[in-house]
């Protein structure tokens, strides 16, 4: 006769107590707390001066007659938009921005296509091509004004003299073009870097498949490369426009705002420091900031779309 023995069930062990988790709002503040000093510093340095500028823009305020200031509402803005000289400076700003951005994109695309190929010394060539963007803007403008454009000892006239050509005064004859060329020289490397990053993010399988199917270099560029670079071209154009719209260094250094080259930032400087019209200069400055914010909004959308495309791959 056999007997069966049953073992008693093991006693249940109580779960170990867990530390209470902090509430979600407290945890969020603990995570973001170290950023608060930087946020406060940014507000004090950037936003408070802008608020002060916005308030001053509603006053007819000449620094030479501080007791005569009075509230004018949008009168300064109306004067900025209706004054012939100020409207001309707005038109000059648009022409300068469009010309520099488009030319920099075209030349930067050509250089990016060159650097996308493998050849001996590519690293050195890339470093030399990036160098103009690393130069201080005022130093770059002085370089073009005195080393290249000077009619007596400039390199351009020196080369023309060597071949028996004319000796023009570049700044007096073509002042706006002289400013544009100096800015194109400085901003082409920036466009080149953005477009080179776009070229190197292409799928090599797609390029190889197109070559196997018999597509030539121009067909690959037209139907594969250019559509892929559309977002990068938009990003370069928007970021370049943000800077060129606010450019002051080249205009002030090369032409001192004369000969029809005064853009809106130079007009703001002229109104504030020379005419002492604080209200008028503040209104023009606010308009420049609004234009920059509009362009920056589109730039941020393009950047976010690029990140989404990279994540989805």
GROMACS .gro file of C-alpha atoms in nm:
model
  313
    1UNK     CA    1   0.000   0.000   0.000
    2UNK     CA    2   0.142   0.328  -0.107
    3UNK     CA    3   0.094   0.662   0.058
    4UNK     CA    4   0.120   0.999  -0.110
    5UNK     CA    5   0.254   1.300   0.069
    6UNK     CA    6   0.154   1.651  -0.027
    7UNK     CA    7   0.384   1.941   0.043
    8UNK     CA    8   0.238   2.248   0.206
    9UNK     CA    9   0.212   2.553  -0.019
   10UNK     CA   10   0.493   2.804   0.025
   11UNK     CA   11   0.389   3.116   0.212
   12UNK     CA   12   0.342   3.425   0.002
   13UNK     CA   13   0.603   3.694   0.046
   14UNK     CA   14   0.483   4.046   0.069
   15UNK     CA   15   0.605   4.272  -0.213
   16UNK     CA   16   0.889   4.501  -0.122
   17UNK     CA   17   0.772   4.852  -0.057
   18UNK     CA   18   0.854   5.092  -0.337
   19UNK     CA   19   0.951   5.451  -0.289
   20UNK     CA   20   0.665   5.688  -0.378
   21UNK     CA   21   0.719   5.856  -0.712
   22UNK     CA   22   0.701   6.233  -0.718
   23UNK     CA   23   0.406   6.388  -0.896
   24UNK     CA   24   0.444   6.452  -1.267
   25UNK     CA   25   0.445   6.830  -1.232
   26UNK     CA   26   0.714   6.820  -0.960
   27UNK     CA   27   0.925   6.583  -1.170
   28UNK     CA   28   0.894   6.814  -1.470
   29UNK     CA   29   1.009   7.113  -1.265
   30UNK     CA   30   1.301   6.913  -1.126
   31UNK     CA   31   1.405   6.828  -1.482
   32UNK     CA   32   1.373   7.180  -1.615
   33UNK     CA   33   1.498   7.361  -1.307
   34UNK     CA   34   1.865   7.381  -1.414
   35UNK     CA   35   1.753   7.565  -1.729
   36UNK     CA   36   1.578   7.846  -1.540
   37UNK     CA   37   1.891   8.064  -1.487
   38UNK     CA   38   1.967   8.055  -1.859
   39UNK     CA   39   1.603   8.136  -1.939
   40UNK     CA   40   1.601   8.431  -1.699
   41UNK     CA   41   1.929   8.558  -1.840
   42UNK     CA   42   1.796   8.534  -2.197
   43UNK     CA   43   1.479   8.723  -2.106
   44UNK     CA   44   1.673   9.001  -1.932
   45UNK     CA   45   1.927   9.037  -2.213
   46UNK     CA   46   1.700   9.003  -2.519
   47UNK     CA   47   1.331   9.043  -2.438
   48UNK     CA   48   1.335   9.338  -2.200
   49UNK     CA   49   1.535   9.559  -2.442
   50UNK     CA   50   1.294   9.461  -2.721
   51UNK     CA   51   0.995   9.558  -2.504
   52UNK     CA   52   1.163   9.892  -2.430
   53UNK     CA   53   1.226   9.942  -2.803
   54UNK     CA   54   0.863   9.859  -2.877
   55UNK     CA   55   0.742  10.118  -2.623
   56UNK     CA   56   0.978  10.389  -2.755
   57UNK     CA   57   0.857  10.323  -3.111
   58UNK     CA   58   0.517  10.469  -3.017
   59UNK     CA   59   0.667  10.804  -2.913
   60UNK     CA   60   0.790  11.103  -3.109
   61UNK     CA   61   1.118  11.118  -2.921
   62UNK     CA   62   1.425  11.313  -3.027
   63UNK     CA   63   1.723  11.271  -2.797
   64UNK     CA   64   1.819  11.638  -2.843
   65UNK     CA   65   1.479  11.751  -2.711
   66UNK     CA   66   1.386  11.497  -2.441
   67UNK     CA   67   1.118  11.719  -2.285
   68UNK     CA   68   0.928  11.745  -2.614
   69UNK     CA   69   0.851  11.376  -2.651
   70UNK     CA   70   0.491  11.279  -2.700
   71UNK     CA   71   0.285  10.970  -2.775
   72UNK     CA   72   0.214  10.928  -3.148
   73UNK     CA   73   0.078  10.574  -3.169
   74UNK     CA   74   0.163  10.422  -3.505
   75UNK     CA   75   0.286  10.752  -3.645
   76UNK     CA   76   0.649  10.638  -3.656
   77UNK     CA   77   0.553  10.319  -3.837
   78UNK     CA   78   0.353  10.519  -4.089
   79UNK     CA   79   0.653  10.745  -4.148
   80UNK     CA   80   0.883  10.445  -4.193
   81UNK     CA   81   0.652  10.296  -4.455
   82UNK     CA   82   0.578  10.623  -4.637
   83UNK     CA   83   0.906  10.815  -4.623
   84UNK     CA   84   1.079  10.792  -4.967
   85UNK     CA   85   1.427  10.741  -4.822
   86UNK     CA   86   1.309  10.470  -4.584
   87UNK     CA   87   1.111  10.296  -4.857
   88UNK     CA   88   1.420  10.307  -5.076
   89UNK     CA   89   1.621  10.146  -4.796
   90UNK     CA   90   1.359   9.869  -4.770
   91UNK     CA   91   1.387   9.810  -5.147
   92UNK     CA   92   1.768   9.806  -5.120
   93UNK     CA   93   1.744   9.552  -4.839
   94UNK     CA   94   1.523   9.325  -5.052
   95UNK     CA   95   1.750   9.350  -5.358
   96UNK     CA   96   2.063   9.291  -5.148
   97UNK     CA   97   1.912   8.993  -4.969
   98UNK     CA   98   1.773   8.821  -5.279
   99UNK     CA   99   2.089   8.870  -5.484
  100UNK     CA  100   2.327   8.748  -5.214
  101UNK     CA  101   2.115   8.447  -5.114
  102UNK     CA  102   2.048   8.327  -5.470
  103UNK     CA  103   2.408   8.371  -5.586
  104UNK     CA  104   2.544   8.205  -5.271
  105UNK     CA  105   2.311   7.909  -5.317
  106UNK     CA  106   2.406   7.857  -5.682
  107UNK     CA  107   2.782   7.882  -5.621
  108UNK     CA  108   2.753   7.680  -5.299
  109UNK     CA  109   2.567   7.403  -5.484
  110UNK     CA  110   2.841   7.387  -5.748
  111UNK     CA  111   3.111   7.366  -5.481
  112UNK     CA  112   2.915   7.106  -5.284
  113UNK     CA  113   2.884   6.887  -5.595
  114UNK     CA  114   3.260   6.921  -5.642
  115UNK     CA  115   3.341   6.826  -5.281
  116UNK     CA  116   3.097   6.534  -5.291
  117UNK     CA  117   3.342   6.359  -5.525
  118UNK     CA  118   3.651   6.180  -5.396
  119UNK     CA  119   3.978   6.331  -5.508
  120UNK     CA  120   4.322   6.382  -5.366
  121UNK     CA  121   4.346   6.677  -5.127
  122UNK     CA  122   3.969   6.707  -5.076
  123UNK     CA  123   4.012   6.783  -4.704
  124UNK     CA  124   4.249   7.072  -4.774
  125UNK     CA  125   4.019   7.214  -5.044
  126UNK     CA  126   3.722   7.193  -4.808
  127UNK     CA  127   3.911   7.378  -4.537
  128UNK     CA  128   4.017   7.654  -4.777
  129UNK     CA  129   3.662   7.695  -4.905
  130UNK     CA  130   3.520   7.722  -4.553
  131UNK     CA  131   3.775   7.987  -4.448
  132UNK     CA  132   3.582   8.296  -4.575
  133UNK     CA  133   3.288   8.215  -4.348
  134UNK     CA  134   3.517   8.208  -4.043
  135UNK     CA  135   3.645   8.561  -4.094
  136UNK     CA  136   3.496   8.839  -3.882
  137UNK     CA  137   3.241   9.029  -4.101
  138UNK     CA  138   3.405   9.369  -4.046
  139UNK     CA  139   3.747   9.226  -4.128
  140UNK     CA  140   3.609   9.066  -4.444
  141UNK     CA  141   3.454   9.397  -4.553
  142UNK     CA  142   3.782   9.581  -4.488
  143UNK     CA  143   3.965   9.316  -4.688
  144UNK     CA  144   3.744   9.373  -4.991
  145UNK     CA  145   3.748   9.752  -4.955
  146UNK     CA  146   4.123   9.803  -4.923
  147UNK     CA  147   4.292   9.492  -5.058
  148UNK     CA  148   4.071   9.423  -5.360
  149UNK     CA  149   3.859   9.728  -5.449
  150UNK     CA  150   4.109  10.009  -5.389
  151UNK     CA  151   4.167  10.183  -5.726
  152UNK     CA  152   4.534  10.262  -5.653
  153UNK     CA  153   4.679   9.948  -5.494
  154UNK     CA  154   4.393   9.695  -5.503
  155UNK     CA  155   4.451   9.347  -5.644
  156UNK     CA  156   4.167   9.373  -5.896
  157UNK     CA  157   4.310   9.682  -6.061
  158UNK     CA  158   4.657   9.532  -6.032
  159UNK     CA  159   4.548   9.233  -6.240
  160UNK     CA  160   4.376   9.460  -6.491
  161UNK     CA  161   4.688   9.675  -6.515
  162UNK     CA  162   4.894   9.362  -6.580
  163UNK     CA  163   4.678   9.272  -6.881
  164UNK     CA  164   4.643   9.631  -6.999
  165UNK     CA  165   4.282   9.677  -6.887
  166UNK     CA  166   4.104   9.980  -6.736
  167UNK     CA  167   4.145  10.096  -6.377
  168UNK     CA  168   3.790  10.155  -6.247
  169UNK     CA  169   3.692  10.273  -5.902
  170UNK     CA  170   3.483   9.970  -5.810
  171UNK     CA  171   3.305  10.116  -5.509
  172UNK     CA  172   3.212  10.443  -5.683
  173UNK     CA  173   3.104  10.283  -6.011
  174UNK     CA  174   2.917   9.979  -5.879
  175UNK     CA  175   2.863  10.032  -5.503
  176UNK     CA  176   2.577   9.788  -5.446
  177UNK     CA  177   2.743   9.517  -5.653
  178UNK     CA  178   3.064   9.568  -5.454
  179UNK     CA  179   2.874   9.506  -5.129
  180UNK     CA  180   2.692   9.206  -5.277
  181UNK     CA  181   3.012   9.040  -5.399
  182UNK     CA  182   3.175   9.069  -5.057
  183UNK     CA  183   2.870   8.913  -4.891
  184UNK     CA  184   2.846   8.637  -5.154
  185UNK     CA  185   3.212   8.552  -5.095
  186UNK     CA  186   3.151   8.525  -4.722
  187UNK     CA  187   2.821   8.333  -4.729
  188UNK     CA  188   2.888   8.084  -5.009
  189UNK     CA  189   3.077   7.847  -4.771
  190UNK     CA  190   2.776   7.840  -4.538
  191UNK     CA  191   2.545   7.737  -4.823
  192UNK     CA  192   2.805   7.486  -4.943
  193UNK     CA  193   2.816   7.312  -4.603
  194UNK     CA  194   2.438   7.279  -4.583
  195UNK     CA  195   2.410   7.143  -4.937
  196UNK     CA  196   2.708   6.912  -4.890
  197UNK     CA  197   2.535   6.762  -4.586
  198UNK     CA  198   2.229   6.709  -4.805
  199UNK     CA  199   2.433   6.542  -5.079
  200UNK     CA  200   2.598   6.305  -4.834
  201UNK     CA  201   2.259   6.203  -4.693
  202UNK     CA  202   2.142   6.066  -5.028
  203UNK     CA  203   2.076   5.694  -5.058
  204UNK     CA  204   2.366   5.537  -5.257
  205UNK     CA  205   2.138   5.248  -5.357
  206UNK     CA  206   1.906   5.484  -5.545
  207UNK     CA  207   2.197   5.648  -5.727
  208UNK     CA  208   2.346   5.312  -5.823
  209UNK     CA  209   2.007   5.182  -5.942
  210UNK     CA  210   1.963   5.489  -6.161
  211UNK     CA  211   2.308   5.436  -6.314
  212UNK     CA  212   2.229   5.071  -6.382
  213UNK     CA  213   1.910   5.180  -6.559
  214UNK     CA  214   2.120   5.400  -6.788
  215UNK     CA  215   2.061   5.743  -6.633
  216UNK     CA  216   2.331   5.999  -6.702
  217UNK     CA  217   2.480   6.251  -6.456
  218UNK     CA  218   2.239   6.528  -6.558
  219UNK     CA  219   1.936   6.300  -6.528
  220UNK     CA  220   2.048   6.184  -6.184
  221UNK     CA  221   2.097   6.545  -6.074
  222UNK     CA  222   1.764   6.659  -6.219
  223UNK     CA  223   1.541   6.376  -6.099
  224UNK     CA  224   1.716   6.251  -5.782
  225UNK     CA  225   1.966   6.500  -5.642
  226UNK     CA  226   1.771   6.823  -5.688
  227UNK     CA  227   1.443   6.696  -5.537
  228UNK     CA  228   1.639   6.553  -5.244
  229UNK     CA  229   1.812   6.888  -5.189
  230UNK     CA  230   1.490   7.091  -5.195
  231UNK     CA  231   1.461   7.108  -4.816
  232UNK     CA  232   1.830   7.191  -4.779
  233UNK     CA  233   1.802   7.467  -5.039
  234UNK     CA  234   1.505   7.612  -4.852
  235UNK     CA  235   1.693   7.594  -4.523
  236UNK     CA  236   1.999   7.768  -4.667
  237UNK     CA  237   1.785   8.039  -4.827
  238UNK     CA  238   1.592   8.108  -4.507
  239UNK     CA  239   1.894   8.111  -4.275
  240UNK     CA  240   2.090   8.328  -4.518
  241UNK     CA  241   1.797   8.569  -4.550
  242UNK     CA  242   1.774   8.607  -4.172
  243UNK     CA  243   2.132   8.730  -4.162
  244UNK     CA  244   2.141   8.939  -4.480
  245UNK     CA  245   1.821   9.125  -4.387
  246UNK     CA  246   2.000   9.241  -4.070
  247UNK     CA  247   2.341   9.296  -4.229
  248UNK     CA  248   2.510   9.618  -4.126
  249UNK     CA  249   2.884   9.549  -4.133
  250UNK     CA  250   2.944   9.536  -4.509
  251UNK     CA  251   2.728   9.838  -4.591
  252UNK     CA  252   2.881  10.052  -4.317
  253UNK     CA  253   3.241   9.947  -4.385
  254UNK     CA  254   3.252   9.950  -4.766
  255UNK     CA  255   3.023  10.239  -4.864
  256UNK     CA  256   2.918  10.401  -4.533
  257UNK     CA  257   2.560  10.373  -4.657
  258UNK     CA  258   2.619  10.610  -4.947
  259UNK     CA  259   2.568  10.576  -5.322
  260UNK     CA  260   2.230  10.409  -5.282
  261UNK     CA  261   2.347  10.119  -5.064
  262UNK     CA  262   2.176  10.219  -4.738
  263UNK     CA  263   1.967   9.922  -4.627
  264UNK     CA  264   1.715   9.923  -4.343
  265UNK     CA  265   1.961   9.836  -4.061
  266UNK     CA  266   2.190  10.119  -4.173
  267UNK     CA  267   1.891  10.354  -4.185
  268UNK     CA  268   1.809  10.255  -3.827
  269UNK     CA  269   2.166  10.339  -3.728
  270UNK     CA  270   2.149  10.669  -3.916
  271UNK     CA  271   1.819  10.769  -3.756
  272UNK     CA  272   1.935  10.681  -3.406
  273UNK     CA  273   2.297  10.794  -3.392
  274UNK     CA  274   2.300  11.078  -3.642
  275UNK     CA  275   1.948  11.224  -3.639
  276UNK     CA  276   1.887  11.120  -3.275
  277UNK     CA  277   1.532  11.016  -3.366
  278UNK     CA  278   1.483  10.745  -3.105
  279UNK     CA  279   1.118  10.677  -3.185
  280UNK     CA  280   1.166  10.656  -3.560
  281UNK     CA  281   1.472  10.434  -3.529
  282UNK     CA  282   1.291  10.206  -3.283
  283UNK     CA  283   0.996  10.168  -3.523
  284UNK     CA  284   1.228  10.075  -3.809
  285UNK     CA  285   1.412   9.831  -3.583
  286UNK     CA  286   1.086   9.665  -3.478
  287UNK     CA  287   0.995   9.617  -3.845
  288UNK     CA  288   1.332   9.451  -3.906
  289UNK     CA  289   1.274   9.218  -3.611
  290UNK     CA  290   0.924   9.129  -3.733
  291UNK     CA  291   1.059   9.047  -4.078
  292UNK     CA  292   1.333   8.833  -3.925
  293UNK     CA  293   1.081   8.648  -3.706
  294UNK     CA  294   0.865   8.570  -4.009
  295UNK     CA  295   1.163   8.429  -4.198
  296UNK     CA  296   1.284   8.240  -3.889
  297UNK     CA  297   0.941   8.078  -3.849
  298UNK     CA  298   0.963   7.930  -4.197
  299UNK     CA  299   1.324   7.822  -4.126
  300UNK     CA  300   1.219   7.637  -3.811
  301UNK     CA  301   0.946   7.457  -4.002
  302UNK     CA  302   1.195   7.345  -4.264
  303UNK     CA  303   1.438   7.225  -3.995
  304UNK     CA  304   1.165   7.029  -3.816
  305UNK     CA  305   1.057   6.868  -4.144
  306UNK     CA  306   1.419   6.766  -4.212
  307UNK     CA  307   1.442   6.603  -3.869
  308UNK     CA  308   1.117   6.417  -3.929
  309UNK     CA  309   1.247   6.289  -4.262
  310UNK     CA  310   1.572   6.168  -4.100
  311UNK     CA  311   1.384   5.990  -3.819
  312UNK     CA  312   1.145   5.818  -4.060
  313UNK     CA  313   1.434   5.658  -4.255
   0.00000   0.00000   0.00000
